[in-house]
mmCIF file of C-alpha atoms in Angstrom:
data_model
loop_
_atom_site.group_PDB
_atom_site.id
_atom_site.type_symbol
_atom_site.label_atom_id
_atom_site.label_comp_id
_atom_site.label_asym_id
_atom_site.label_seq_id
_atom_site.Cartn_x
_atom_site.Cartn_y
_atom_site.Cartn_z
ATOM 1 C CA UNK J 104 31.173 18.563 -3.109
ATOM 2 C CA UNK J 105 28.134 19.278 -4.876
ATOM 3 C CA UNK J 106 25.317 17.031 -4.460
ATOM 4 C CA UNK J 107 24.188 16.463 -8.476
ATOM 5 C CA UNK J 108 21.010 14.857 -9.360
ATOM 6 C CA UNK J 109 21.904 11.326 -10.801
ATOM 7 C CA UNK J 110 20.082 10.655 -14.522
ATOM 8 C CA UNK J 111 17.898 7.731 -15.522
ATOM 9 C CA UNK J 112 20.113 4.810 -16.386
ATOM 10 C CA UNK J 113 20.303 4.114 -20.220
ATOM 11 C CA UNK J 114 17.087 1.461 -20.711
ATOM 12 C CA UNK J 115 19.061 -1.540 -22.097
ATOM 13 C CA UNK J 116 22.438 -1.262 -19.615
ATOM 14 C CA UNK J 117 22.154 -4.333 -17.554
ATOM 15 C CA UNK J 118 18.889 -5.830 -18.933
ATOM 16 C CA UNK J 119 20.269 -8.657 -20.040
ATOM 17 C CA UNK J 120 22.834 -9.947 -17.526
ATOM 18 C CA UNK J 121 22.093 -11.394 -14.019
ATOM 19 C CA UNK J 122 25.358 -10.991 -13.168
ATOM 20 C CA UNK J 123 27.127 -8.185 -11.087
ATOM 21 C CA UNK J 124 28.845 -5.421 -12.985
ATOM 22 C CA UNK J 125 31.841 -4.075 -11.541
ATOM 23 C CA UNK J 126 33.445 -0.885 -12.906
ATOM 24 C CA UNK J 127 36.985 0.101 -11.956
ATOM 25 C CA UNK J 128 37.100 2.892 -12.985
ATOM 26 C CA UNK J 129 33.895 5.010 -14.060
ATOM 27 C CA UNK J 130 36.069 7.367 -16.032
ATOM 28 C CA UNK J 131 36.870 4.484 -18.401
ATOM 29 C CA UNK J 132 33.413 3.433 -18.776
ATOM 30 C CA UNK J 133 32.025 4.569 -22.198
ATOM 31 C CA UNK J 134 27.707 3.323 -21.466
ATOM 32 C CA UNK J 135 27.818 4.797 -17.561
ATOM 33 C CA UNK J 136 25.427 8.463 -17.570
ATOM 34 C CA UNK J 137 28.466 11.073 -16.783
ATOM 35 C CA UNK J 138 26.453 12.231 -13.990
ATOM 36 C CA UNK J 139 28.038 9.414 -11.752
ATOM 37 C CA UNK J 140 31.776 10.491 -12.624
ATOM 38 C CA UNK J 141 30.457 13.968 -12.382
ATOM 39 C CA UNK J 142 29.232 13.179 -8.565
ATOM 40 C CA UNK J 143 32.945 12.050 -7.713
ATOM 41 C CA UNK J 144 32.393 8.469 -8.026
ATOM 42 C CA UNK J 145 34.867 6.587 -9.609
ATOM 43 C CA UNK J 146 34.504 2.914 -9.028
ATOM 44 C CA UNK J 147 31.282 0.817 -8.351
ATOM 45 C CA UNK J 148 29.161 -2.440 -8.252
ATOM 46 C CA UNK J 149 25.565 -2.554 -10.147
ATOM 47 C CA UNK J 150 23.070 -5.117 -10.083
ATOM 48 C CA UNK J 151 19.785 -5.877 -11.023
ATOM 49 C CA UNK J 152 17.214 -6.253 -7.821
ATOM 50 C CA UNK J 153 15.624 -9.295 -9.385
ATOM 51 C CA UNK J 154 11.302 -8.674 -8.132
ATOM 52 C CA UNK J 155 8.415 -10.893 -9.243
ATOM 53 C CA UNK J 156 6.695 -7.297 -9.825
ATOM 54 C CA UNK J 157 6.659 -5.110 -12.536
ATOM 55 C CA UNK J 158 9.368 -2.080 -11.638
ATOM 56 C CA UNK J 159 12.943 -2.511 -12.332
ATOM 57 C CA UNK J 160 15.438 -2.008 -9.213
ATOM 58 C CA UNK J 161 19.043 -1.836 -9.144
ATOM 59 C CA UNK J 162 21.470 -2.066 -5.945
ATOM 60 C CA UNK J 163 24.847 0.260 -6.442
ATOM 61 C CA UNK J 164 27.551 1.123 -4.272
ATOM 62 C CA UNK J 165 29.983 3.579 -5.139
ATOM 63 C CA UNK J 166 33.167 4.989 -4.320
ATOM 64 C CA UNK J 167 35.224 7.706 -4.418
ATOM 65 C CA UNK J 168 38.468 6.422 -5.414
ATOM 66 C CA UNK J 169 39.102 3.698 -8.576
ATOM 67 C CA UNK J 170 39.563 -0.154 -7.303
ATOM 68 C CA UNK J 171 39.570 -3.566 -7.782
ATOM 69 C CA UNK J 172 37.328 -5.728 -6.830
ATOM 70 C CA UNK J 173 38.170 -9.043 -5.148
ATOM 71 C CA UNK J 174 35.813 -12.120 -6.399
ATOM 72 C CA UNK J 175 34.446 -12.568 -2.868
ATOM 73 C CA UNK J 176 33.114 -8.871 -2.700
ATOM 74 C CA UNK J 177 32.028 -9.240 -5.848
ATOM 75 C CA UNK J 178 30.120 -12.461 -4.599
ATOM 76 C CA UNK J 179 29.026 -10.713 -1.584
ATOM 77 C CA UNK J 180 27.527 -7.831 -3.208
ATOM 78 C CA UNK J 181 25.788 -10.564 -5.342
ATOM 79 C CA UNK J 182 24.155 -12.137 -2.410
ATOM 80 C CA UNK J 183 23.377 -8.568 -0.951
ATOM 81 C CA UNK J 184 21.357 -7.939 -3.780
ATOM 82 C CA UNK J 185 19.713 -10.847 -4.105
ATOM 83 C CA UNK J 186 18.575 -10.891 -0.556
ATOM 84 C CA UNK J 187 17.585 -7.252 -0.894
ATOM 85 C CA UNK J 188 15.412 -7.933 -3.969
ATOM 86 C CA UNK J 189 13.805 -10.683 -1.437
ATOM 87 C CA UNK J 190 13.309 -7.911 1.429
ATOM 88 C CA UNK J 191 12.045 -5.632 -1.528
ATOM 89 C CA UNK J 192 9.413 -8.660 -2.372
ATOM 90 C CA UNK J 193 8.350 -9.292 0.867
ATOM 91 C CA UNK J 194 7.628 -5.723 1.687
ATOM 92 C CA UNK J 195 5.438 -5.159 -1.296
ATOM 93 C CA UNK J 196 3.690 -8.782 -0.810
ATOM 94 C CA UNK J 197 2.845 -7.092 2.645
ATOM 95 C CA UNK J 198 1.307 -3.975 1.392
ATOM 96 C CA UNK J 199 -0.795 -6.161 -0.896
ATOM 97 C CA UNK J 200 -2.059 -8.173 1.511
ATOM 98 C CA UNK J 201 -2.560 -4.969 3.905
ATOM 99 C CA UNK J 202 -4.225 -3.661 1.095
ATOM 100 C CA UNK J 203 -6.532 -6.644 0.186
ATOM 101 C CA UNK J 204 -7.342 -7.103 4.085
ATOM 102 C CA UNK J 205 -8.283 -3.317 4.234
ATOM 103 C CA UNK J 206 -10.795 -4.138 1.347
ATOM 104 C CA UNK J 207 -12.170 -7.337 2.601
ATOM 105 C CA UNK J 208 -12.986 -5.419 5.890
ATOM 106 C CA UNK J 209 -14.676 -2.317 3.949
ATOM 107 C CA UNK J 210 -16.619 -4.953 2.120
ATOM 108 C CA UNK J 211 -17.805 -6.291 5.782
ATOM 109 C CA UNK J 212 -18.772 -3.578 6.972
ATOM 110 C CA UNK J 213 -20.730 -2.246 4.034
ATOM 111 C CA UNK J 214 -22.470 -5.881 4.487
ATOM 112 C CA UNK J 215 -23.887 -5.031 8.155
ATOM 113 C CA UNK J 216 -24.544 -1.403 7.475
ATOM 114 C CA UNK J 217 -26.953 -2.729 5.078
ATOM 115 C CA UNK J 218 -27.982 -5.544 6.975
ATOM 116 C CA UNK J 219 -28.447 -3.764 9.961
ATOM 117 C CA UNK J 220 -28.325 0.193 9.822
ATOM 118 C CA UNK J 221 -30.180 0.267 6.596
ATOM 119 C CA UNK J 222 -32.850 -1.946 7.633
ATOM 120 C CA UNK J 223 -33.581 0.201 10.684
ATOM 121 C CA UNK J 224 -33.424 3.353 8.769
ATOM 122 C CA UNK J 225 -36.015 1.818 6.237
ATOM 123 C CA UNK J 226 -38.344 0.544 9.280
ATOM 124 C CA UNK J 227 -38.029 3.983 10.940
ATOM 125 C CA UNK J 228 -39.258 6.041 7.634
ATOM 126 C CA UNK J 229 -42.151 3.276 7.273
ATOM 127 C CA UNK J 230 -43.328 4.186 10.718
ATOM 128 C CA UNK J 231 -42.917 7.852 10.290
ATOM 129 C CA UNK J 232 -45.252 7.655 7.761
ATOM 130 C CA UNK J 233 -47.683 5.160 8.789
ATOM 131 C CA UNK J 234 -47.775 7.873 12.077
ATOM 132 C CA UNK J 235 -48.680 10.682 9.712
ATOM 133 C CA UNK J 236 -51.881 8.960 8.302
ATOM 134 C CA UNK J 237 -52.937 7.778 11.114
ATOM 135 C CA UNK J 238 -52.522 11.562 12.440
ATOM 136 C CA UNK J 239 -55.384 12.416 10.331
ATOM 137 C CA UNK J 240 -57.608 8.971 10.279
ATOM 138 C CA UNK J 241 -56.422 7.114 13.927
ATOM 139 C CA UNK J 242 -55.438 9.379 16.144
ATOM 140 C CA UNK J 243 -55.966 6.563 18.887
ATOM 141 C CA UNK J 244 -53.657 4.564 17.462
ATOM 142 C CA UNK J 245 -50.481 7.185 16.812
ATOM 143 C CA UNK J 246 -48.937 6.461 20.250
ATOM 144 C CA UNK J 247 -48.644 3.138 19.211
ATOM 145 C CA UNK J 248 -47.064 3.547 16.336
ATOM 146 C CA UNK J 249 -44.784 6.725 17.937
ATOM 147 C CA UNK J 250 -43.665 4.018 20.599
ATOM 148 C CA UNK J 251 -42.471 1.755 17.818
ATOM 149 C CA UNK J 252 -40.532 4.688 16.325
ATOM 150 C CA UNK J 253 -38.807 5.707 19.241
ATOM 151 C CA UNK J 254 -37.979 2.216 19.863
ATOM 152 C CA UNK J 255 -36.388 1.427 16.425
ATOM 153 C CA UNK J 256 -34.948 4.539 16.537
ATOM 154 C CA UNK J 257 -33.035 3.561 19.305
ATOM 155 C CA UNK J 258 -32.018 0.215 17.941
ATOM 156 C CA UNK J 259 -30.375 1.947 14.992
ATOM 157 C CA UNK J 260 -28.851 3.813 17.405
ATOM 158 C CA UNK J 261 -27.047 1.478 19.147
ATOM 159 C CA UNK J 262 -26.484 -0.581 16.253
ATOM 160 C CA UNK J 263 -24.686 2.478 14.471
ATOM 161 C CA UNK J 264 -22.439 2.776 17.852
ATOM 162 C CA UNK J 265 -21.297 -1.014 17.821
ATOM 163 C CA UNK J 266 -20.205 -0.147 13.879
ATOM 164 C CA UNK J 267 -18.528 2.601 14.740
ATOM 165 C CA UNK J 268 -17.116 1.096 17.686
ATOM 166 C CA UNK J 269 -15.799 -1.669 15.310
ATOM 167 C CA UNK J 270 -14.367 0.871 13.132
ATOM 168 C CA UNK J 271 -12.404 2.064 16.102
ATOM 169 C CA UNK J 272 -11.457 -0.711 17.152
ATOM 170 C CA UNK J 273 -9.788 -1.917 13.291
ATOM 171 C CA UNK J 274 -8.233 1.699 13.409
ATOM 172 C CA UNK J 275 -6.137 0.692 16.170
#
């Protein structure tokens, strides 16, 4: 059998009812897109995946041949869905708070590149230039000022390795 794409469910079928809808027989069905019939299915159960967030979900399952449904499948497929619109809720509560914690991190560590990194880098060009002038004007003094360069230059150093190492480390 030939896989067909399924179409987009008519907008209002189902919106208003809670309930589960059970067709018999999908041949009968007169608001159903054909493309279900046209797949091979002939009976199913539709509900709505009820979710706190904005997209609209709906749990099927469909067979092959027409039949009747007993009340406690029908009630079963009821609590299916219902538990799988609370999986569906969970998952997507997850990636928000994955999300948010992903954020609050970048946030942190934009704080101590600024606060640290930054605050070397600025230091370092201040010294670079203090050493040119005093190039031309204290030459006696330049080693003194080339000492504090090289050391702040390795402070930023190893404070740009700890970040990094962080980074790392969150990767993980």
């Amino acid at each position: 059998m030939a896989r067909e794409k399924l179409v987009l469910l008519p907008e209002k079928w189902l919106a208003d009812s809670p309930d589960v809808r059970a067709e018999i027989d999908l041949l009968t069905s007169s608001d159903l897109p054909t493309a279900f019939s046209a797949a091979g299915f002939r009976a199913s159960l539709f509900k709505w995946v009820d979710r706190q967030d904005q997209e609209s979900s709906i749990l099927m399952a469909l067979w092959q041949q027409p039949r009747h449904f007993s009340v406690e499948e029908i009630s079963l497929f009821n609590a299916a869905a219902n538990a799988f619109g609370i999986i569906l809720e969970n998952f997507h509560l997850r990636q928000r708070a994955a999300e948010a914690a992903i954020q609050q991190e970048r946030r942190r560590m934009a704080r101590n590149l600024h606060d640290s990194v930054t605050q070397s880098l600025h230091s370092l060009v201040l010294s670079a230039e203090t050493a040119e002038r005093l190039l031309e004007t204290r030459p006696a003094r330049l080693n003194q000022v080339l000492a504090h360069l090289t050391a702040s230059a390795r402070l930023a150093l190893k404070e740009m390795r700890l970040l990094l190492f962080e980074l790392r480390l969150v990767s993980l």
